[in-house]
Short mmCIF file of C-alpha atoms and ligand atoms in Angstrom, two decimals:
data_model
loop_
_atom_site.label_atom_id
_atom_site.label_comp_id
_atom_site.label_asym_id
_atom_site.label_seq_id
_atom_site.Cartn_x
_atom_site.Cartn_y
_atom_site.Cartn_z
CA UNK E 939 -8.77 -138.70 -13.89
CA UNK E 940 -6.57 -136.78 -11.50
CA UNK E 941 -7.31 -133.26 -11.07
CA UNK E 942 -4.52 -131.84 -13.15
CA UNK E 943 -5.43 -134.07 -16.18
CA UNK E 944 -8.76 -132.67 -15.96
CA UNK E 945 -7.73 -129.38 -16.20
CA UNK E 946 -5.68 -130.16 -19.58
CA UNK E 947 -8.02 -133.08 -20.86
CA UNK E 948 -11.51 -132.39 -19.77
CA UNK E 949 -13.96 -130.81 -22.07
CA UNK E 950 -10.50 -130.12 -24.67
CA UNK E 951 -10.23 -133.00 -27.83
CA UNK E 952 -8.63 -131.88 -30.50
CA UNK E 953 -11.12 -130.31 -33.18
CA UNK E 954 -12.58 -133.09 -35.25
CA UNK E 955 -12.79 -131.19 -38.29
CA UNK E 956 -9.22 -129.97 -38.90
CA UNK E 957 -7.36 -131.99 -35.51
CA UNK E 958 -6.09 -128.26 -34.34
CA UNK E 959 -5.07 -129.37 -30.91
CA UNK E 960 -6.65 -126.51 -29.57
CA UNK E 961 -10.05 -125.68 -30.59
CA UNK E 962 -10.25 -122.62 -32.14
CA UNK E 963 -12.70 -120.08 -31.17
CA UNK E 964 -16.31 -120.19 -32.21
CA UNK E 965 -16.14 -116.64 -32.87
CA UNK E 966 -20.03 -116.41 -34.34
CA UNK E 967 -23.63 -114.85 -32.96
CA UNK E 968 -25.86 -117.56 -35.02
CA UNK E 969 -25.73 -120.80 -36.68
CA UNK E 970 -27.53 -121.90 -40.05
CA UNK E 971 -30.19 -124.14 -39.87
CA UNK E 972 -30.72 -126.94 -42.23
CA UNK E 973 -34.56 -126.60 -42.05
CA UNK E 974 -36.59 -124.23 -40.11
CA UNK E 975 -35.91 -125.12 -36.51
CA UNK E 976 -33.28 -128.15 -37.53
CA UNK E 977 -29.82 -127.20 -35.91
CA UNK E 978 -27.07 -128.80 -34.23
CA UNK E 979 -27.62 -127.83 -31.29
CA UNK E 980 -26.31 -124.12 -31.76
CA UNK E 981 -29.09 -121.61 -32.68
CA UNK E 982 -27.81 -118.06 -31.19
CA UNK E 983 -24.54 -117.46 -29.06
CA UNK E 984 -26.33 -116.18 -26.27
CA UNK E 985 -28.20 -119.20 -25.77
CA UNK E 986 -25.25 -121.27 -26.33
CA UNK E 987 -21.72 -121.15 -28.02
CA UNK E 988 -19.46 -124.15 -28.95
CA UNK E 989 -16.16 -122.13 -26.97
CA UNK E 990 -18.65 -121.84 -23.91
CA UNK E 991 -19.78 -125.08 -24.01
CA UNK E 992 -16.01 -125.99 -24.13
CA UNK E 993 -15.53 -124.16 -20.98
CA UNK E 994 -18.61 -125.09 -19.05
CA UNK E 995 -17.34 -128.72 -19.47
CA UNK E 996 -14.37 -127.93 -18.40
CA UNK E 997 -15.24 -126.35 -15.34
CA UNK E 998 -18.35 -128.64 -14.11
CA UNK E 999 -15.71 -131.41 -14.26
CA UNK E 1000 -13.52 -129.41 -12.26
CA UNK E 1001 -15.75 -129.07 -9.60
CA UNK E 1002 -17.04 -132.86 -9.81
CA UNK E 1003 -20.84 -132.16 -11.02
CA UNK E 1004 -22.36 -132.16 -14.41
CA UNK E 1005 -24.27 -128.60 -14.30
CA UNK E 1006 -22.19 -125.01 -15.15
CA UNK E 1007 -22.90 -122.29 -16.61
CA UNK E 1008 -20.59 -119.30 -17.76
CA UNK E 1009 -21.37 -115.59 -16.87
CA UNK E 1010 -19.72 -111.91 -18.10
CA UNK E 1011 -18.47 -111.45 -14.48
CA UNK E 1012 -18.60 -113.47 -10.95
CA UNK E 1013 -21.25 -110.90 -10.32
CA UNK E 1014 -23.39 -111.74 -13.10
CA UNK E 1015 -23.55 -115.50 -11.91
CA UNK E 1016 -23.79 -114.43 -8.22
CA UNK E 1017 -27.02 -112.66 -9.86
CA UNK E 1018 -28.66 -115.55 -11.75
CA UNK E 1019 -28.14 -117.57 -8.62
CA UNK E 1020 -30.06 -115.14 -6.37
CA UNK E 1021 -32.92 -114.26 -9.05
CA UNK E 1022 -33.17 -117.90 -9.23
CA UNK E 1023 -34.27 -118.82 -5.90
CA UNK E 1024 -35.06 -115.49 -3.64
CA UNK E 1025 -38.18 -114.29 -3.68
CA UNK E 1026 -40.02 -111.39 -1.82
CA UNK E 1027 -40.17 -112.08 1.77
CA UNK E 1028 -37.37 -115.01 1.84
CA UNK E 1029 -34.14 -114.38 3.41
CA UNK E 1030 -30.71 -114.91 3.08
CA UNK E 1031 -27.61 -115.50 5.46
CA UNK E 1032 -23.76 -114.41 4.50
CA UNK E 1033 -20.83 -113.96 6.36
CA UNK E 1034 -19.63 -110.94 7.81
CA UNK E 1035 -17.00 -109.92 5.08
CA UNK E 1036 -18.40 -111.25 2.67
CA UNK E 1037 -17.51 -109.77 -0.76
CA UNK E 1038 -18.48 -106.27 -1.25
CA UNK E 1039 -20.14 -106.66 -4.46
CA UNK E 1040 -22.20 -109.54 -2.91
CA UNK E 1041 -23.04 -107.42 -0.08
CA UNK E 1042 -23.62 -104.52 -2.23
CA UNK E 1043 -26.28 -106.26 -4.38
CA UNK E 1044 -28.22 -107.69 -1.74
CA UNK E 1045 -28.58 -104.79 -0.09
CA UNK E 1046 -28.16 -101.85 -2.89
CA UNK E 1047 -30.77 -104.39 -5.59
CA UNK E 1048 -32.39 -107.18 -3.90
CA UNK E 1049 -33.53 -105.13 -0.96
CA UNK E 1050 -35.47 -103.13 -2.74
CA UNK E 1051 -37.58 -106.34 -4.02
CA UNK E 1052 -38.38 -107.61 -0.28
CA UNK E 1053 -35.19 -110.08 -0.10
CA UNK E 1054 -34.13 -109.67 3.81
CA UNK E 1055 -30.29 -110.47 3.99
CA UNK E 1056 -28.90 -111.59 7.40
CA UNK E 1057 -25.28 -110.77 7.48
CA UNK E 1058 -23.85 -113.11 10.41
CA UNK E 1059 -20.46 -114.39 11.58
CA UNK E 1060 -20.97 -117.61 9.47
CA UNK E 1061 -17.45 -119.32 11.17
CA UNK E 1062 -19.86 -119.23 14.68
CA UNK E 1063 -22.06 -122.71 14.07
CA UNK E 1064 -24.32 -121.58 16.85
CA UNK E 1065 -24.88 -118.14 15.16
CA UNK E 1066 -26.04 -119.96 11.77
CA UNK E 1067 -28.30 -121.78 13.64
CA UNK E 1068 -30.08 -119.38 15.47
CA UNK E 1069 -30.34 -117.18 12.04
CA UNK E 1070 -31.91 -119.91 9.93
CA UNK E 1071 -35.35 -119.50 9.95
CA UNK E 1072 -38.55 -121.15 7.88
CA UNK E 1073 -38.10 -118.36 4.95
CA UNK E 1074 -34.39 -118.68 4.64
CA UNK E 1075 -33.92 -119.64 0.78
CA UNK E 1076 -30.28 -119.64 0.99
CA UNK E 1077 -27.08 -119.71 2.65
CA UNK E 1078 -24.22 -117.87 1.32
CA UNK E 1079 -20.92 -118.98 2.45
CA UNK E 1080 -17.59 -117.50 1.06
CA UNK E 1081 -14.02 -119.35 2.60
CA UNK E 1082 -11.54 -118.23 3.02
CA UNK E 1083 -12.89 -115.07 3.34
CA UNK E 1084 -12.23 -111.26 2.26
CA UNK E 1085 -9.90 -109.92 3.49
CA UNK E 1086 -9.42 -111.59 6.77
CA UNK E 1087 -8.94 -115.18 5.25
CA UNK E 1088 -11.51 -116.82 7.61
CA UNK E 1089 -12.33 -120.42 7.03
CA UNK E 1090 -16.25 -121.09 6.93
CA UNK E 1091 -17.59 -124.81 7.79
CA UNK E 1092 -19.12 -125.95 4.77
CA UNK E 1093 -19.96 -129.50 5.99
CA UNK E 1094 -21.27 -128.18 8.81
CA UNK E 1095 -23.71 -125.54 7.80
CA UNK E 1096 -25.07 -127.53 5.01
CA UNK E 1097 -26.24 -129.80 7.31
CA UNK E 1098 -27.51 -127.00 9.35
CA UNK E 1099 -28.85 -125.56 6.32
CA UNK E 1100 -30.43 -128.58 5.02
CA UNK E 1101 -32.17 -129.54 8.01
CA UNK E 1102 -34.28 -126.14 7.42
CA UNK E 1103 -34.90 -126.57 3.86
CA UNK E 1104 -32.17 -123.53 2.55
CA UNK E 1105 -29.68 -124.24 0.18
CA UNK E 1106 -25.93 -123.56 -0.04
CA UNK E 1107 -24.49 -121.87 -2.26
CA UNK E 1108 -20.21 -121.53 -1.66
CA UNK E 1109 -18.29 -118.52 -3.61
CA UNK E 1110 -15.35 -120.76 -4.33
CA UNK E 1111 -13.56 -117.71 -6.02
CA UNK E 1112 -10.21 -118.04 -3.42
CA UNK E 1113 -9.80 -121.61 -2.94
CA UNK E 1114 -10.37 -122.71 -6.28
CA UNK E 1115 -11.42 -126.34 -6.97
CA UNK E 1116 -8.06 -126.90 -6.64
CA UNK E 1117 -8.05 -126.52 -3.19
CA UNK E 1118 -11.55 -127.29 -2.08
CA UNK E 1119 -14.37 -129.19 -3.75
CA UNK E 1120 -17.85 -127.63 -2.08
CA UNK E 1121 -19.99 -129.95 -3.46
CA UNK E 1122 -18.17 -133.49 -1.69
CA UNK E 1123 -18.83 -131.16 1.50
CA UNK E 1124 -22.68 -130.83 1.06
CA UNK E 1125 -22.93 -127.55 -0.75
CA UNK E 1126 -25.61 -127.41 -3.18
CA UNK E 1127 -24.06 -124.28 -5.47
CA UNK E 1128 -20.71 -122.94 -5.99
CA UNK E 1129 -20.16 -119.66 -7.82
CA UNK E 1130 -17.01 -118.11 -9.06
CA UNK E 1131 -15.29 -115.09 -9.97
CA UNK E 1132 -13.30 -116.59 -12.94
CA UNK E 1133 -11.71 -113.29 -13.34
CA UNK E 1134 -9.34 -114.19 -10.41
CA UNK E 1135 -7.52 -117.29 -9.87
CA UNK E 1136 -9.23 -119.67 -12.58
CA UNK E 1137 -8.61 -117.24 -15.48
CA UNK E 1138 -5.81 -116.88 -13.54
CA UNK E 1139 -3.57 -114.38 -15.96
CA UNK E 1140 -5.42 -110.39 -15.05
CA UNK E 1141 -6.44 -110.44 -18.32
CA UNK E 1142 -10.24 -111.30 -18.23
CA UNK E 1143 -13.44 -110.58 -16.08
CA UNK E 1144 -16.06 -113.66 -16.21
CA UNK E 1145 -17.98 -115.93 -13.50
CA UNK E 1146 -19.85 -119.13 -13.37
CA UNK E 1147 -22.21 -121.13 -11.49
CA UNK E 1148 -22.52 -124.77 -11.24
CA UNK E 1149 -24.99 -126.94 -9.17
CA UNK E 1150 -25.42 -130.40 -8.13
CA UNK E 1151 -28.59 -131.32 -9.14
CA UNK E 1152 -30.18 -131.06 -12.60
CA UNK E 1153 -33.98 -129.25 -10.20
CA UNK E 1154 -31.32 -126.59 -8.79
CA UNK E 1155 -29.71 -126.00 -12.38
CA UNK E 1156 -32.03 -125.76 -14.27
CA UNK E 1157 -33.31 -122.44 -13.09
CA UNK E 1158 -29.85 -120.68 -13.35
CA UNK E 1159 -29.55 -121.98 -16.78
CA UNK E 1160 -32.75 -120.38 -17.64
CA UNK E 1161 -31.54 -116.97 -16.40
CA UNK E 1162 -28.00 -116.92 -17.91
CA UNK E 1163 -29.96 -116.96 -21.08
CA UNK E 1164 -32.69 -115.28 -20.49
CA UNK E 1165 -30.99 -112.35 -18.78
CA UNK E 1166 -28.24 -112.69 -21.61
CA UNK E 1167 -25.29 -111.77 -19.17
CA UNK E 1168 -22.82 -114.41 -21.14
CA UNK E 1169 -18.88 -114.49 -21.95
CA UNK E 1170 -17.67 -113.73 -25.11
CA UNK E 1171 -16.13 -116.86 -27.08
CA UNK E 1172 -12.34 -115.26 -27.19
CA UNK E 1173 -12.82 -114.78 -22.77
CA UNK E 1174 -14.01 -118.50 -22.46
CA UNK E 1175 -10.80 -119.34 -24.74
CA UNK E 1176 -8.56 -117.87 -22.47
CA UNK E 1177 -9.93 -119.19 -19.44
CA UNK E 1178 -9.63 -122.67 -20.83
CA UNK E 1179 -6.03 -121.49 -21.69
CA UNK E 1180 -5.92 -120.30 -17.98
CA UNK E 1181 -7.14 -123.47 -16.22
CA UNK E 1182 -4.55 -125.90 -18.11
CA UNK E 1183 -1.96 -123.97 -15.52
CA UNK E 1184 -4.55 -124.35 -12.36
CA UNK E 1185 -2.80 -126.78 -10.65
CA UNK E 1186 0.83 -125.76 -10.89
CA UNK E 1187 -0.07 -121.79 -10.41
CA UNK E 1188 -1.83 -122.98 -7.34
CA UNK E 1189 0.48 -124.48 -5.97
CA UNK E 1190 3.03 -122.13 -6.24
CA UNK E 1191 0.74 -118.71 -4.99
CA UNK E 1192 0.62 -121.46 -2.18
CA UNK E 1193 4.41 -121.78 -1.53
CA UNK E 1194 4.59 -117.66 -2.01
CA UNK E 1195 2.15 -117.29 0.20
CA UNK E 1196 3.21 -119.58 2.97
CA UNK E 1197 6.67 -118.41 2.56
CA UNK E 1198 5.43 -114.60 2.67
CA UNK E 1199 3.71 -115.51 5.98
CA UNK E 1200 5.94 -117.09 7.38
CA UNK E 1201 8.27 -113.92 6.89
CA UNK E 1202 6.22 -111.46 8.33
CA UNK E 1203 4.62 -113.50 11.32
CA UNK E 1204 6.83 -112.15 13.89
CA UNK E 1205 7.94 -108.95 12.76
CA UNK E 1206 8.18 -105.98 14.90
CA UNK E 1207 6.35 -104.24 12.53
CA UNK E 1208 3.65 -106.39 11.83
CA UNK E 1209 0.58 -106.56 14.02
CA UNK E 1210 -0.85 -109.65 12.79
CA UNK E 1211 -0.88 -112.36 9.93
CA UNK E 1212 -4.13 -113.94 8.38
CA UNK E 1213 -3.03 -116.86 6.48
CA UNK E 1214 -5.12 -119.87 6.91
CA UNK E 1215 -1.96 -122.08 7.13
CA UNK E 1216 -0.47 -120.45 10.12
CA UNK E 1217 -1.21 -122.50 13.11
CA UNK E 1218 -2.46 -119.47 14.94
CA UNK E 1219 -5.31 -118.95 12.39
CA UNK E 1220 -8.44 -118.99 14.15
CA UNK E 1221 -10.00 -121.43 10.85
CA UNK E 1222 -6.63 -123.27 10.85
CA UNK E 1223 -8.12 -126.21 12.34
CA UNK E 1224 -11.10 -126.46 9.59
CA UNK E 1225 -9.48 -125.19 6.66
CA UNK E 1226 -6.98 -128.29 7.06
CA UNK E 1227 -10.33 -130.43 7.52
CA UNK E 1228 -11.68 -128.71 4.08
CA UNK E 1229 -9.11 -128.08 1.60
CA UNK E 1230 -6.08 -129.48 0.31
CA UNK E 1231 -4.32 -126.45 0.67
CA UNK E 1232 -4.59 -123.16 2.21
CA UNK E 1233 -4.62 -121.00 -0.89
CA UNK E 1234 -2.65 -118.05 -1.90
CA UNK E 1235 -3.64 -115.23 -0.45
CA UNK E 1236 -2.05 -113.66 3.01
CA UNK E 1237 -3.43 -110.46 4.54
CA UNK E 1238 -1.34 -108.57 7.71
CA UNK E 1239 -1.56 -105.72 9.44
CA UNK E 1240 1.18 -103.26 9.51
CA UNK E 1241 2.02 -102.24 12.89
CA UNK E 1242 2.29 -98.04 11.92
CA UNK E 1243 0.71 -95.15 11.11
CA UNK E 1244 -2.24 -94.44 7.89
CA UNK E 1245 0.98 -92.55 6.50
CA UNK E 1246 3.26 -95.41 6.92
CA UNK E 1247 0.68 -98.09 5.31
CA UNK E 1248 -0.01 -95.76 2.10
CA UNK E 1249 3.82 -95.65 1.90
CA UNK E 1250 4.52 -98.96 1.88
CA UNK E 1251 1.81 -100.18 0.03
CA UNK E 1252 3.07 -97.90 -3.12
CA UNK E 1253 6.21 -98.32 -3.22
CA UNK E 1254 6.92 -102.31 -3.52
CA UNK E 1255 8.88 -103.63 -6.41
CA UNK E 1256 7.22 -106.45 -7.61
CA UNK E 1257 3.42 -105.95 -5.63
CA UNK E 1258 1.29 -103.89 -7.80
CA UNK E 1259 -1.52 -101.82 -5.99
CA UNK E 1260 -4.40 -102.69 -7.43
CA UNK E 1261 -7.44 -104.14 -7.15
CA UNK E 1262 -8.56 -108.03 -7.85
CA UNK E 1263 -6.21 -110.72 -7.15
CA UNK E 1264 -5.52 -114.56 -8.57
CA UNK E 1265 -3.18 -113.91 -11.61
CA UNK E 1266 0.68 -114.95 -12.46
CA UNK E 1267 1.52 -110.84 -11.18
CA UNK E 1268 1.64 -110.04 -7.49
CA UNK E 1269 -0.71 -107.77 -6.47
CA UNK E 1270 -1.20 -105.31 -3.23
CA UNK E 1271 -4.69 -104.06 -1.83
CA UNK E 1272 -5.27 -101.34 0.77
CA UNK E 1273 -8.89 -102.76 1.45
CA UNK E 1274 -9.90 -99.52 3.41
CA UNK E 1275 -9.12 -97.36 0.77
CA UNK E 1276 -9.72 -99.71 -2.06
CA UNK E 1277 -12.07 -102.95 -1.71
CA UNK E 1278 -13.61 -102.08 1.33
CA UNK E 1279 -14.09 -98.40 1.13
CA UNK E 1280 -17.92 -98.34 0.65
CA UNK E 1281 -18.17 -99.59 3.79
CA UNK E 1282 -18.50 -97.01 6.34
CA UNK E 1283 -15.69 -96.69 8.80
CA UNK E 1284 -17.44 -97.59 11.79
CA UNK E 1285 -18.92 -100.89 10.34
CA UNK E 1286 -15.80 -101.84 9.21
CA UNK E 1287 -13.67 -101.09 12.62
CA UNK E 1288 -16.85 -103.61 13.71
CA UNK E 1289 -15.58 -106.23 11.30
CA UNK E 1290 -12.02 -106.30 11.91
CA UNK E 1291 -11.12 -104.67 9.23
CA UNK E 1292 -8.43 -102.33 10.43
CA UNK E 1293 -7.13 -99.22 8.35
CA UNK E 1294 -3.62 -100.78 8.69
CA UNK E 1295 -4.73 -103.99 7.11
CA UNK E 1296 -3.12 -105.02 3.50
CA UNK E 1297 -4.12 -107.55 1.57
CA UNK E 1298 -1.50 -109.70 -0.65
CA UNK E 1299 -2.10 -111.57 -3.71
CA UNK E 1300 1.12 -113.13 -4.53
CA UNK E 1301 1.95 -114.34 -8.20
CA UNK E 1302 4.01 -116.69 -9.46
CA UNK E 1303 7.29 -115.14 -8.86
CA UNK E 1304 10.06 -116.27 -7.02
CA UNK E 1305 9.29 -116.44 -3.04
CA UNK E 1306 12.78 -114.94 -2.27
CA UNK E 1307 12.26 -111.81 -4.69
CA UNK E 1308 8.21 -111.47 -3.24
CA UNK E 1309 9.55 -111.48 0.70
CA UNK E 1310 12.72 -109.81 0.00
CA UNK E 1311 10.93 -106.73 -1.36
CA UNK E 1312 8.02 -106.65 1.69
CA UNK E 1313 11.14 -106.78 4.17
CA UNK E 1314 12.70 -104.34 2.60
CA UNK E 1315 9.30 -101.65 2.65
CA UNK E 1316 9.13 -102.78 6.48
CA UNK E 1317 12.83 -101.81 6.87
CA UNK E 1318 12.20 -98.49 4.76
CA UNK E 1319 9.28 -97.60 7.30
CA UNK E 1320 11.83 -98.55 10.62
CA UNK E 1321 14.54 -96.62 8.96
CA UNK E 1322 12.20 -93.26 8.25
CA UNK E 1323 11.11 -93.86 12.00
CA UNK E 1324 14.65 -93.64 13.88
CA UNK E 1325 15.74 -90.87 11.18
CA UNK E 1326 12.54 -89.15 12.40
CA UNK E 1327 11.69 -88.38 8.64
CA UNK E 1328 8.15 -88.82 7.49
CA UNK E 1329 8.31 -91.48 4.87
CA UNK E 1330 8.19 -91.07 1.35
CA UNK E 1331 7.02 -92.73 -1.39
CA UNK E 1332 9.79 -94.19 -3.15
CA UNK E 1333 10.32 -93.83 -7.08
CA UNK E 1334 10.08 -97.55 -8.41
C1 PLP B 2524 -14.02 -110.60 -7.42
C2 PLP B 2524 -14.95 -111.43 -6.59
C3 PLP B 2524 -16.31 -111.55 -6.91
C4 PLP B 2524 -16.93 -110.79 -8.06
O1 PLP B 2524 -16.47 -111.24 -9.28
P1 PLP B 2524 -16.32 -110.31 -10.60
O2 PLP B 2524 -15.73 -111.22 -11.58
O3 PLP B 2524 -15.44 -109.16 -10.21
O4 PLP B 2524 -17.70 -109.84 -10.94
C5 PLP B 2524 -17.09 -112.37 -6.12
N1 PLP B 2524 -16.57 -113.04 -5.06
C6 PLP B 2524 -15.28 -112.94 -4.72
C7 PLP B 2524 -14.78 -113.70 -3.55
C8 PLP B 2524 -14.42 -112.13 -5.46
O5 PLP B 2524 -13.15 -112.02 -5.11
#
């Protein structure tokens, strides 16, 4: 089954009971018992719920393993993984920019219990080698990255990993399955912030897990109940709503995005383009080695002044400043003001994150309507610059 069938077919018959085409949603904490202990297979909805189980289906076949499990929030799922496997004294390796939150609970939660995280530039093989050591548990690879869109060798550092006895785990959050499948590449875990583009619509936070093997599973299975940090039935419905629209929503924040890069690349007022299908993208060269596509996010930096970048980044027509990313609506992030704001300035000048930098999540708009409106905030900012008056933020 092709991967766009999967996302309509997998996991989704009709209801047996009724034939509702879509199966309604299991909307229930508990589940009678014919005789003490005699159920079908549903005792209490934290432990398991027809609607998740739905989902979980879906989304293991999605990724091409067996094993998933559905969490509240990508960082609920990012959590079983690490309780499951990091003890005190072990360490763990992730990337540079990594995700905040993932950087913020290894550091903020897991220090505190002995966990030593190695933050590393994870795209530099020779750097991942020299990190691994006997007490690395695991290593944590997110690609593309946050914000900077940099492309992370899966194949590579699982062998690299492997070969010292760590796992992989891959945060598959912005190339979707869609895009990249982690596991054919060696990874042993995947983990995702459904909230973005698999829920795809803004509407819903939620995460998952899945793993290859039934020995890795298992413990993360254990934790989502025991823990109890699980979806609600109506969230996994919409998700599976969500993912029937994976494919084609893909592919079109893909054609945005490449069109929106395209556009700025170039531009007198634009420093630089991350966008893993430009040529000149330093990951270019894996990311077409890794994934089917190059996903549908672009990040640039504005060639200007702070005052110039707040300005622009308020005042577009159809980009919405906000926080998260992945759904139908464009969205805008500032990630020194927003995203990446706990991190001190310093540290982040250190990562390349510049305070000129803007992240783009395009939707599913038209391309035209999506550059049109950046070239015109780039053409506001030139204009406000020759008429030597500061510029405003325009009323939408
Ligand atoms: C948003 C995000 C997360 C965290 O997921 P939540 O659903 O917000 O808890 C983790 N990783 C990446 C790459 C993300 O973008």
């Amino acid at each position: 089954m092709k991967f766009a069938t999967r996302t309509i077919h997998a996991g989704q018959p009709s209801e047996p009971e009724t034939g509702a085409l879509v199966a309604p949603i299991f909307q229930t904490s508990t589940y009678e018992q014919e005789a003490p202990g005699q159920d079908k297979g549903f005792s209490y909805s934290r432990t398991n719920n027809p609607t998740r189980q739905r989902l979980e289906t879906v989304l293991a076949e999605l990724e091409g393993v067996a094993f998933a499990a559905a969490f509240s929030s990508g960082l609920a799922a990012e959590n079983a993984v690490l309780q499951a496997f990091l003890r005190p004294g072990d360490e763990i390796i992730i990337p540079l920019d990594v995700y905040g939150g993932t950087y913020r609970i290894l550091n903020k939660v897991y220090q505190a219990f002995g966990v030593v995280t190695k933050q590393i530039d994870t795209s530099d093989l020779k750097a991942v080698e020299a990190a691994l050591s006997n007490k690395t548990r695991l290593v944590w690879i997110e690609t593309p990255t946050n914000p900077r869109l940099l492309i992370n060798d899966i194949a590579a550092i699982s062998k690299l990993a492997h070969a010292r006895g760590a796992l992989v785990a891959v945060d598959n959050t912005f190339a979707t399955p869609c895009f990249q499948q982690p596991f054919e590449l060696g990874a042993d875990i995947v983990v995702h912030s459904v909230t973005k583009y698999l829920a795809g619509h803004s509407d819903t936070v939620q995460g998952a897990a899945l793993a290859k093997e039934a020995a890795v599973f298992e413990p993360i299975k254990f934790l989502q109940n025991a823990t109890g940090a699980v979806p609600s039935p109506f969230d996994c419905w919409l998700t599976m709503r969500g993912l029937k629209t994976l494919e084609l929503r893909m592919l079109r924040h893909q054609e945005n995005a490449t069109a929106i890069a395209k556009a700025l690349d170039g531009h007198e007022l634009v420093r630089r383009v991350y966008f893993p299908g430009l040529a000149s993208h330093p990951g270019h060269d894996v990311a077409r080695r890794q994934m089917t596509g190059f996903g549908g996010m672009v990040s640039f930096e504005l060639e200007g002044t702070a005052q110039e970048v707040v300005a622009f980044a308020s005042s577009r027509r159809y980009f919405t400043l906000a926080e998260s990313l992945g759904g139908v609506k464009s969205l805008l992030c500032h990630p020194a003001t927003m995203t990446h704001a706990s991190i001190p300035a310093e540290a982040r000048a250190q990562l390349g994150l510049s305070d000129t930098l803007l992240r783009l999540s395009p939707g599913c708009e038209n391309a035209e309507d999506l550059v049109e409106d950046l070239l015109a905030g780039l053409a506001e900012v030139a204009n406000a610059r020759s008429s030597k008056k500061p510029v405003t933020v325009a009323a939408r």
